[in-house]
Amino acid sequence: MAGYLLRRVSQMILTLFLILTVTFVLVQAQPGDYASFYALNPDLPPDVREQMRATFGLDRPVWEQYLIHMRNTVTGNFGVSFGHFPRPVLDVLAERLPRTIVLFVSATAVSFYVGFLLGKAIAWRRGGILEYAATISGTALFTAFTPAFALMMIWIFAFRLGWLPVGKFLDPLVWRDADVSSTSVFSLMLLTAAAFLAFASLVSFASRRSQRIGGRRSAVPLLLAGALVLALAWYLSGIGNLALDILRHMILPVATLTLISFAGTMLLTRNSMLETVREDFVMAARAKGLPDAQVRDRHAARNALLPVVTSLIYSLVFAIDGSVIVESVFSWPGIGLTLLEAVRTEDLPLVMGAIVFIGFLSLLAHLVVDVLYACLDPRIRYR
């Protein structure tokens, strides 16, 4: 396994180098440069534009710019963003990347949970109304054109019903008199969510280890009590309304992504479950007289998780990669919208920095999937 991991890491480094090279060539192939956006300004003399090009290093040869960017990438210093001057690229990415991760991880987790439950149910009891309704509706949503569907969700729930905000990250009227920044509040929300997830994991682990009959049922009141304590702490902190405003802006994009994505997990779980229920160990569990729910959850569904978990990990990473469309429609200031604006304005340092993060996460996902295959299936070994 150690030799295999070493080879895969070497391949990841080579692939990331090729990705950065191709990205640099494509950005450089666009006509003009960052200073050309000010060329139509009559109040800007030509010598000022040339001074701008010299300040950003755009007057140097292409090969020299390439070496500079590759050196910055290797050393972890991506330079200063042209469009957010004088902020460093890492500062911009550190502000935008968590917003994208939270948005798409939340949507992926919800869609995976809903899709796995529905796929497990329709595979166990085939031919019912639930199977036909879930399959038809899920397939229709899965094949929907994402921008059109997102605009339809905005039109229904934001314009017609007025239940949710139209888009963006926050409401300026709510934050007008706020003493804290949105980044600070969002960071506190992340810490709170991480603490609750750790608490939920400990409660779930303790309930599974418990040998009492009601061990698992006792976990539900504990989780509800923990959620109530966190909500009360946010309310008493005085900035709970600011966190609630961010959560309200997250509902519509998360719901849109969930409705579009859950069908893939549902159909994959269904197909995997249909193959697993034919196995001998499932038939043996049924022959022992075990309850249907226990045979379905502990035997059939658990052994059908391998391709589903693989799909989940890939979707987590490529959701970040595909965030350009959704973040553009909902004006969500994440890494996708930042990358789109950087490409349009030829903000080369910011483009290279965003591509490094997205490429690294994508390559890391492939490595994690290969390792999980060996952990979930003992028959798989890498030599």
CSV table of C-alpha atoms in Angstrom, one decimal:
chain,number,residue,atom,x,y,z
A,1,MET,CA,0.0,0.0,0.0
A,2,ALA,CA,2.9,2.4,0.8
A,3,GLY,CA,4.4,2.0,-2.6
A,4,TYR,CA,1.0,2.4,-4.3
A,5,LEU,CA,0.4,5.7,-2.4
A,6,LEU,CA,3.8,7.0,-3.3
A,7,ARG,CA,3.1,6.3,-7.0
A,8,ARG,CA,-0.3,8.0,-6.8
A,9,VAL,CA,1.2,11.1,-5.1
A,10,SER,CA,3.8,11.3,-7.9
A,11,GLN,CA,1.0,11.1,-10.5
A,12,MET,CA,-1.0,13.8,-8.7
A,13,ILE,CA,1.9,16.2,-8.8
A,14,LEU,CA,2.5,15.6,-12.5
A,15,THR,CA,-1.2,16.0,-13.2
A,16,LEU,CA,-1.5,19.2,-11.2
A,17,PHE,CA,1.5,20.6,-13.1
A,18,LEU,CA,-0.2,19.8,-16.4
A,19,ILE,CA,-3.4,21.4,-15.2
A,20,LEU,CA,-1.6,24.6,-14.2
A,21,THR,CA,0.3,24.7,-17.5
A,22,VAL,CA,-2.9,24.3,-19.6
A,23,THR,CA,-4.7,26.9,-17.5
A,24,PHE,CA,-1.9,29.5,-17.9
A,25,VAL,CA,-1.8,28.9,-21.7
A,26,LEU,CA,-5.6,29.3,-22.0
A,27,VAL,CA,-5.7,32.5,-20.0
A,28,GLN,CA,-2.8,33.9,-21.9
A,29,ALA,CA,-4.5,33.0,-25.2
A,30,GLN,CA,-7.3,35.5,-24.5
A,31,PRO,CA,-6.8,38.8,-26.3
A,32,GLY,CA,-5.5,41.7,-24.2
A,33,ASP,CA,-4.6,41.6,-20.5
A,34,TYR,CA,-5.9,43.1,-17.2
A,35,ALA,CA,-4.8,46.6,-18.1
A,36,SER,CA,-6.8,46.4,-21.4
A,37,PHE,CA,-10.1,46.8,-19.4
A,38,TYR,CA,-9.1,50.4,-18.8
A,39,ALA,CA,-8.2,51.1,-22.4
A,40,LEU,CA,-11.6,52.6,-23.1
A,41,ASN,CA,-11.4,55.1,-20.3
A,42,PRO,CA,-10.6,58.5,-21.8
A,43,ASP,CA,-9.4,59.9,-18.5
A,44,LEU,CA,-6.6,57.2,-18.3
A,45,PRO,CA,-3.5,58.2,-20.3
A,46,PRO,CA,-1.5,55.6,-22.2
A,47,ASP,CA,1.5,56.0,-20.0
A,48,VAL,CA,-0.6,55.2,-16.9
A,49,ARG,CA,-1.8,52.0,-18.5
A,50,GLU,CA,1.7,51.0,-19.3
A,51,GLN,CA,2.6,51.7,-15.7
A,52,MET,CA,-0.2,49.5,-14.6
A,53,ARG,CA,1.1,46.7,-16.8
A,54,ALA,CA,4.5,47.1,-15.4
A,55,THR,CA,3.2,47.1,-11.8
A,56,PHE,CA,1.4,43.8,-12.4
A,57,GLY,CA,4.3,42.3,-14.3
A,58,LEU,CA,2.3,42.1,-17.6
A,59,ASP,CA,5.1,43.7,-19.6
A,60,ARG,CA,7.4,40.8,-19.1
A,61,PRO,CA,7.7,37.9,-21.6
A,62,VAL,CA,5.2,35.1,-21.4
A,63,TRP,CA,7.8,32.5,-20.4
A,64,GLU,CA,9.0,34.7,-17.6
A,65,GLN,CA,5.4,35.1,-16.3
A,66,TYR,CA,4.9,31.4,-16.5
A,67,LEU,CA,8.0,30.7,-14.4
A,68,ILE,CA,7.0,33.3,-11.9
A,69,HIS,CA,3.5,31.8,-11.4
A,70,MET,CA,4.9,28.2,-11.2
A,71,ARG,CA,7.4,29.4,-8.6
A,72,ASN,CA,4.7,31.1,-6.6
A,73,THR,CA,2.6,27.9,-6.8
A,74,VAL,CA,5.3,25.7,-5.6
A,75,THR,CA,6.2,28.0,-2.7
A,76,GLY,CA,2.5,28.6,-1.8
A,77,ASN,CA,2.7,32.3,-2.6
A,78,PHE,CA,0.2,33.0,-5.3
A,79,GLY,CA,0.9,36.7,-5.4
A,80,VAL,CA,-1.5,39.6,-5.3
A,81,SER,CA,-4.8,39.6,-7.0
A,82,PHE,CA,-5.2,42.1,-9.8
A,83,GLY,CA,-8.9,42.6,-9.3
A,84,HIS,CA,-8.7,42.8,-5.5
A,85,PHE,CA,-5.5,44.7,-5.3
A,86,PRO,CA,-3.6,44.9,-2.9
A,87,ARG,CA,-5.2,41.7,-1.3
A,88,PRO,CA,-3.2,38.5,-1.7
A,89,VAL,CA,-4.7,35.7,-3.6
A,90,LEU,CA,-4.7,33.4,-0.5
A,91,ASP,CA,-6.6,36.0,1.4
A,92,VAL,CA,-9.4,36.1,-1.3
A,93,LEU,CA,-9.5,32.3,-1.5
A,94,ALA,CA,-9.6,31.9,2.3
A,95,GLU,CA,-12.7,34.2,2.3
A,96,ARG,CA,-14.6,32.7,-0.6
A,97,LEU,CA,-13.7,29.0,-0.4
A,98,PRO,CA,-15.5,28.2,2.9
A,99,ARG,CA,-18.7,29.7,1.5
A,100,THR,CA,-18.6,27.3,-1.4
A,101,ILE,CA,-17.6,24.3,0.7
A,102,VAL,CA,-20.4,24.9,3.2
A,103,LEU,CA,-23.0,25.4,0.5
A,104,PHE,CA,-22.2,22.4,-1.6
A,105,VAL,CA,-21.3,20.0,1.2
A,106,SER,CA,-24.7,20.8,2.8
A,107,ALA,CA,-26.5,20.2,-0.5
A,108,THR,CA,-24.5,17.0,-1.2
A,109,ALA,CA,-25.1,15.6,2.3
A,110,VAL,CA,-28.8,16.3,2.1
A,111,SER,CA,-29.2,14.9,-1.4
A,112,PHE,CA,-27.1,11.8,-0.5
A,113,TYR,CA,-29.2,11.1,2.6
A,114,VAL,CA,-32.5,11.5,0.7
A,115,GLY,CA,-31.3,9.6,-2.3
A,116,PHE,CA,-29.9,6.7,-0.2
A,117,LEU,CA,-33.1,6.4,1.8
A,118,LEU,CA,-35.3,6.4,-1.3
A,119,GLY,CA,-33.0,4.1,-3.3
A,120,LYS,CA,-33.0,1.6,-0.4
A,121,ALA,CA,-36.8,1.7,0.0
A,122,ILE,CA,-37.7,1.3,-3.7
A,123,ALA,CA,-35.1,-1.5,-4.2
A,124,TRP,CA,-36.5,-3.4,-1.2
A,125,ARG,CA,-40.1,-3.1,-2.3
A,126,ARG,CA,-40.2,-3.0,-6.1
A,127,GLY,CA,-43.3,-2.3,-8.2
A,128,GLY,CA,-45.1,0.0,-5.8
A,129,ILE,CA,-46.3,3.6,-6.2
A,130,LEU,CA,-43.2,4.9,-4.3
A,131,GLU,CA,-40.8,3.4,-6.9
A,132,TYR,CA,-42.6,4.9,-9.9
A,133,ALA,CA,-43.1,8.3,-8.3
A,134,ALA,CA,-39.6,8.6,-7.0
A,135,THR,CA,-38.0,7.3,-10.2
A,136,ILE,CA,-40.0,9.5,-12.6
A,137,SER,CA,-39.7,12.7,-10.5
A,138,GLY,CA,-36.0,12.0,-9.7
A,139,THR,CA,-35.1,11.4,-13.3
A,140,ALA,CA,-37.0,14.5,-14.4
A,141,LEU,CA,-35.2,16.7,-11.9
A,142,PHE,CA,-31.8,15.0,-12.6
A,143,THR,CA,-32.1,15.9,-16.3
A,144,ALA,CA,-33.3,19.4,-15.8
A,145,PHE,CA,-31.3,22.3,-17.1
A,146,THR,CA,-29.6,23.7,-14.0
A,147,PRO,CA,-29.7,27.5,-14.8
A,148,ALA,CA,-33.3,27.3,-15.9
A,149,PHE,CA,-34.4,25.2,-12.9
A,150,ALA,CA,-32.6,27.6,-10.5
A,151,LEU,CA,-34.3,30.6,-12.1
A,152,MET,CA,-37.6,28.9,-11.8
A,153,MET,CA,-37.0,28.2,-8.1
A,154,ILE,CA,-36.1,31.9,-7.6
A,155,TRP,CA,-39.2,33.0,-9.4
A,156,ILE,CA,-41.5,30.7,-7.4
A,157,PHE,CA,-40.1,31.0,-3.9
A,158,ALA,CA,-38.6,34.5,-4.0
A,159,PHE,CA,-40.7,36.6,-6.4
A,160,ARG,CA,-44.2,34.9,-6.3
A,161,LEU,CA,-44.3,33.7,-2.8
A,162,GLY,CA,-41.7,35.9,-1.2
A,163,TRP,CA,-40.7,33.3,1.3
A,164,LEU,CA,-36.9,33.4,0.6
A,165,PRO,CA,-34.3,36.0,-0.5
A,166,VAL,CA,-33.7,36.4,-4.2
A,167,GLY,CA,-30.0,35.6,-3.9
A,168,LYS,CA,-26.6,36.8,-2.7
A,169,PHE,CA,-25.0,36.1,0.6
A,170,LEU,CA,-26.7,38.5,3.0
A,171,ASP,CA,-29.2,41.3,3.3
A,172,PRO,CA,-27.5,44.7,3.5
A,173,LEU,CA,-30.3,46.1,5.6
A,174,VAL,CA,-29.9,43.5,8.3
A,175,TRP,CA,-26.1,44.0,8.4
A,176,ARG,CA,-26.2,47.8,8.2
A,177,ASP,CA,-25.7,48.4,11.9
A,178,ALA,CA,-23.7,45.2,12.6
A,179,ASP,CA,-20.5,45.5,14.6
A,180,VAL,CA,-19.0,42.3,13.2
A,181,SER,CA,-18.1,41.3,9.7
A,182,SER,CA,-19.9,38.6,7.7
A,183,THR,CA,-16.7,36.6,7.6
A,184,SER,CA,-16.4,36.5,11.4
A,185,VAL,CA,-20.1,35.4,11.7
A,186,PHE,CA,-19.6,32.8,9.0
A,187,SER,CA,-16.5,31.4,10.8
A,188,LEU,CA,-18.4,31.1,14.0
A,189,MET,CA,-21.2,29.3,12.2
A,190,LEU,CA,-18.6,26.8,10.9
A,191,LEU,CA,-17.2,26.2,14.3
A,192,THR,CA,-20.7,25.7,15.7
A,193,ALA,CA,-21.5,23.2,13.0
A,194,ALA,CA,-18.3,21.4,13.5
A,195,ALA,CA,-18.9,21.2,17.3
A,196,PHE,CA,-22.4,19.9,16.7
A,197,LEU,CA,-21.2,17.3,14.2
A,198,ALA,CA,-18.6,16.1,16.7
A,199,PHE,CA,-21.2,15.8,19.4
A,200,ALA,CA,-23.6,14.0,17.1
A,201,SER,CA,-20.9,11.5,16.1
A,202,LEU,CA,-20.1,10.8,19.8
A,203,VAL,CA,-23.7,10.3,20.6
A,204,SER,CA,-24.2,8.0,17.6
A,205,PHE,CA,-21.1,6.0,18.5
A,206,ALA,CA,-22.2,5.7,22.1
A,207,SER,CA,-25.7,4.6,21.2
A,208,ARG,CA,-24.4,1.9,18.9
A,209,ARG,CA,-22.0,0.6,21.5
A,210,SER,CA,-24.8,0.5,24.1
A,211,GLN,CA,-26.2,-2.9,24.7
A,212,ARG,CA,-29.5,-1.7,26.0
A,213,ILE,CA,-32.7,-2.1,24.0
A,214,GLY,CA,-33.4,1.6,23.9
A,215,GLY,CA,-29.8,2.6,23.3
A,216,ARG,CA,-30.4,4.0,19.8
A,217,ARG,CA,-33.7,5.6,20.7
A,218,SER,CA,-32.1,7.5,23.5
A,219,ALA,CA,-29.8,9.3,21.0
A,220,VAL,CA,-32.6,11.3,19.4
A,221,PRO,CA,-33.5,13.3,22.6
A,222,LEU,CA,-29.8,14.0,23.1
A,223,LEU,CA,-29.3,15.3,19.6
A,224,LEU,CA,-32.4,17.5,19.9
A,225,ALA,CA,-31.2,18.8,23.2
A,226,GLY,CA,-27.8,19.6,21.7
A,227,ALA,CA,-29.4,21.5,18.8
A,228,LEU,CA,-31.6,23.4,21.2
A,229,VAL,CA,-28.6,24.5,23.3
A,230,LEU,CA,-26.7,25.7,20.2
A,231,ALA,CA,-29.8,27.6,19.0
A,232,LEU,CA,-30.2,29.2,22.4
A,233,ALA,CA,-26.5,30.1,22.6
A,234,TRP,CA,-26.7,31.9,19.2
A,235,TYR,CA,-29.9,33.7,20.3
A,236,LEU,CA,-28.3,35.0,23.5
A,237,SER,CA,-25.1,36.0,21.7
A,238,GLY,CA,-26.7,39.0,20.0
A,239,ILE,CA,-25.7,38.0,16.5
A,240,GLY,CA,-28.1,35.2,16.0
A,241,ASN,CA,-30.2,37.3,13.6
A,242,LEU,CA,-27.1,37.8,11.4
A,243,ALA,CA,-26.5,34.0,11.3
A,244,LEU,CA,-30.1,33.4,10.5
A,245,ASP,CA,-29.9,35.9,7.6
A,246,ILE,CA,-27.0,33.8,6.1
A,247,LEU,CA,-29.0,30.6,6.6
A,248,ARG,CA,-32.0,32.1,4.9
A,249,HIS,CA,-29.9,32.9,1.9
A,250,MET,CA,-28.6,29.3,1.8
A,251,ILE,CA,-32.0,27.6,1.7
A,252,LEU,CA,-32.8,28.3,-1.9
A,253,PRO,CA,-29.4,27.2,-3.5
A,254,VAL,CA,-29.2,24.2,-1.2
A,255,ALA,CA,-32.8,23.1,-2.1
A,256,THR,CA,-32.1,23.6,-5.8
A,257,LEU,CA,-28.9,21.5,-5.7
A,258,THR,CA,-30.6,18.8,-3.6
A,259,LEU,CA,-33.5,18.4,-6.0
A,260,ILE,CA,-31.2,18.2,-8.9
A,261,SER,CA,-28.7,15.8,-7.3
A,262,PHE,CA,-30.6,13.3,-5.2
A,263,ALA,CA,-31.8,11.2,-8.1
A,264,GLY,CA,-28.2,10.1,-9.0
A,265,THR,CA,-27.7,8.6,-5.5
A,266,MET,CA,-31.2,7.1,-5.5
A,267,LEU,CA,-30.8,5.3,-8.8
A,268,LEU,CA,-27.3,4.1,-7.9
A,269,THR,CA,-28.4,2.8,-4.5
A,270,ARG,CA,-31.3,1.1,-6.1
A,271,ASN,CA,-29.2,-0.7,-8.7
A,272,SER,CA,-26.6,-1.7,-6.1
A,273,MET,CA,-29.2,-2.9,-3.7
A,274,LEU,CA,-30.9,-5.0,-6.4
A,275,GLU,CA,-27.6,-6.9,-7.0
A,276,THR,CA,-27.0,-7.3,-3.3
A,277,VAL,CA,-30.4,-8.7,-2.3
A,278,ARG,CA,-29.7,-11.7,-4.6
A,279,GLU,CA,-26.6,-12.6,-2.6
A,280,ASP,CA,-26.5,-15.7,-0.5
A,281,PHE,CA,-25.8,-13.9,2.8
A,282,VAL,CA,-29.0,-11.9,2.4
A,283,MET,CA,-31.1,-15.0,1.7
A,284,ALA,CA,-29.5,-16.6,4.7
A,285,ALA,CA,-30.4,-13.7,6.9
A,286,ARG,CA,-34.0,-13.9,5.7
A,287,ALA,CA,-34.0,-17.7,6.4
A,288,LYS,CA,-32.9,-17.0,10.0
A,289,GLY,CA,-36.2,-15.1,10.5
A,290,LEU,CA,-34.6,-11.7,11.0
A,291,PRO,CA,-36.9,-8.7,10.6
A,292,ASP,CA,-37.1,-7.1,7.2
A,293,ALA,CA,-35.7,-3.8,8.4
A,294,GLN,CA,-32.7,-5.5,9.9
A,295,VAL,CA,-32.0,-7.5,6.8
A,296,ARG,CA,-32.4,-4.5,4.6
A,297,ASP,CA,-30.3,-2.0,6.7
A,298,ARG,CA,-27.6,-4.2,8.2
A,299,HIS,CA,-27.0,-6.7,5.5
A,300,ALA,CA,-28.2,-5.5,2.1
A,301,ALA,CA,-27.8,-1.7,2.3
A,302,ARG,CA,-24.4,-1.9,4.1
A,303,ASN,CA,-22.9,-4.1,1.5
A,304,ALA,CA,-24.4,-2.0,-1.3
A,305,LEU,CA,-22.6,1.2,0.0
A,306,LEU,CA,-19.3,0.7,-2.0
A,307,PRO,CA,-20.3,2.4,-5.3
A,308,VAL,CA,-22.6,4.9,-3.4
A,309,VAL,CA,-19.7,6.1,-1.1
A,310,THR,CA,-17.5,6.4,-4.2
A,311,SER,CA,-20.1,8.6,-5.9
A,312,LEU,CA,-20.5,10.7,-2.8
A,313,ILE,CA,-16.8,11.5,-2.5
A,314,TYR,CA,-16.6,12.4,-6.2
A,315,SER,CA,-19.7,14.6,-6.0
A,316,LEU,CA,-18.3,16.5,-3.0
A,317,VAL,CA,-15.3,17.6,-5.0
A,318,PHE,CA,-16.8,18.1,-8.4
A,319,ALA,CA,-19.7,20.0,-6.8
A,320,ILE,CA,-17.1,22.6,-5.9
A,321,ASP,CA,-15.8,22.5,-9.4
A,322,GLY,CA,-19.2,22.9,-10.9
A,323,SER,CA,-20.2,25.7,-8.6
A,324,VAL,CA,-19.8,28.4,-11.3
A,325,ILE,CA,-23.3,28.0,-12.7
A,326,VAL,CA,-25.2,27.9,-9.4
A,327,GLU,CA,-23.2,30.6,-7.7
A,328,SER,CA,-23.6,32.9,-10.7
A,329,VAL,CA,-27.4,32.4,-10.8
A,330,PHE,CA,-27.8,33.0,-7.0
A,331,SER,CA,-25.0,35.6,-6.9
A,332,TRP,CA,-23.4,33.5,-4.1
A,333,PRO,CA,-19.9,35.0,-3.5
A,334,GLY,CA,-18.0,31.7,-3.4
A,335,ILE,CA,-15.0,30.2,-5.3
A,336,GLY,CA,-17.1,29.5,-8.4
A,337,LEU,CA,-18.2,33.1,-8.9
A,338,THR,CA,-14.8,34.3,-8.0
A,339,LEU,CA,-13.2,32.1,-10.6
A,340,LEU,CA,-15.6,33.2,-13.3
A,341,GLU,CA,-14.9,36.9,-12.5
A,342,ALA,CA,-11.2,36.3,-12.5
A,343,VAL,CA,-11.2,34.6,-15.9
A,344,ARG,CA,-13.4,37.4,-17.4
A,345,THR,CA,-11.0,40.1,-16.1
A,346,GLU,CA,-7.8,38.0,-16.7
A,347,ASP,CA,-6.9,38.1,-13.1
A,348,LEU,CA,-4.2,35.5,-13.7
A,349,PRO,CA,-2.9,35.1,-10.1
A,350,LEU,CA,-6.4,34.5,-8.8
A,351,VAL,CA,-7.2,32.1,-11.6
A,352,MET,CA,-4.1,30.1,-10.9
A,353,GLY,CA,-4.8,30.0,-7.2
A,354,ALA,CA,-8.4,28.8,-7.6
A,355,ILE,CA,-7.3,26.2,-10.1
A,356,VAL,CA,-4.7,24.9,-7.7
A,357,PHE,CA,-7.3,24.4,-5.0
A,358,ILE,CA,-9.9,22.8,-7.3
A,359,GLY,CA,-7.4,20.6,-9.0
A,360,PHE,CA,-5.8,19.4,-5.7
A,361,LEU,CA,-9.2,18.6,-4.2
A,362,SER,CA,-10.2,16.6,-7.3
A,363,LEU,CA,-7.0,14.6,-7.4
A,364,LEU,CA,-7.2,14.0,-3.6
A,365,ALA,CA,-10.8,12.7,-4.1
A,366,HIS,CA,-9.5,10.0,-6.5
A,367,LEU,CA,-6.9,9.0,-4.0
A,368,VAL,CA,-9.4,8.8,-1.1
A,369,VAL,CA,-11.7,6.7,-3.2
A,370,ASP,CA,-9.0,4.2,-4.0
A,371,VAL,CA,-8.1,3.9,-0.3
A,372,LEU,CA,-11.8,3.6,0.7
A,373,TYR,CA,-12.2,0.7,-1.8
A,374,ALA,CA,-9.5,-1.2,0.0
A,375,CYS,CA,-11.1,-0.4,3.4
A,376,LEU,CA,-14.7,-1.2,2.5
A,377,ASP,CA,-14.0,-4.3,0.4
A,378,PRO,CA,-11.3,-6.7,1.9
A,379,ARG,CA,-11.0,-8.4,-1.5
A,380,ILE,CA,-9.3,-5.3,-3.0
A,381,ARG,CA,-5.6,-5.1,-2.4
A,382,TYR,CA,-3.0,-2.8,-4.0
A,383,ARG,CA,0.5,-4.0,-4.7
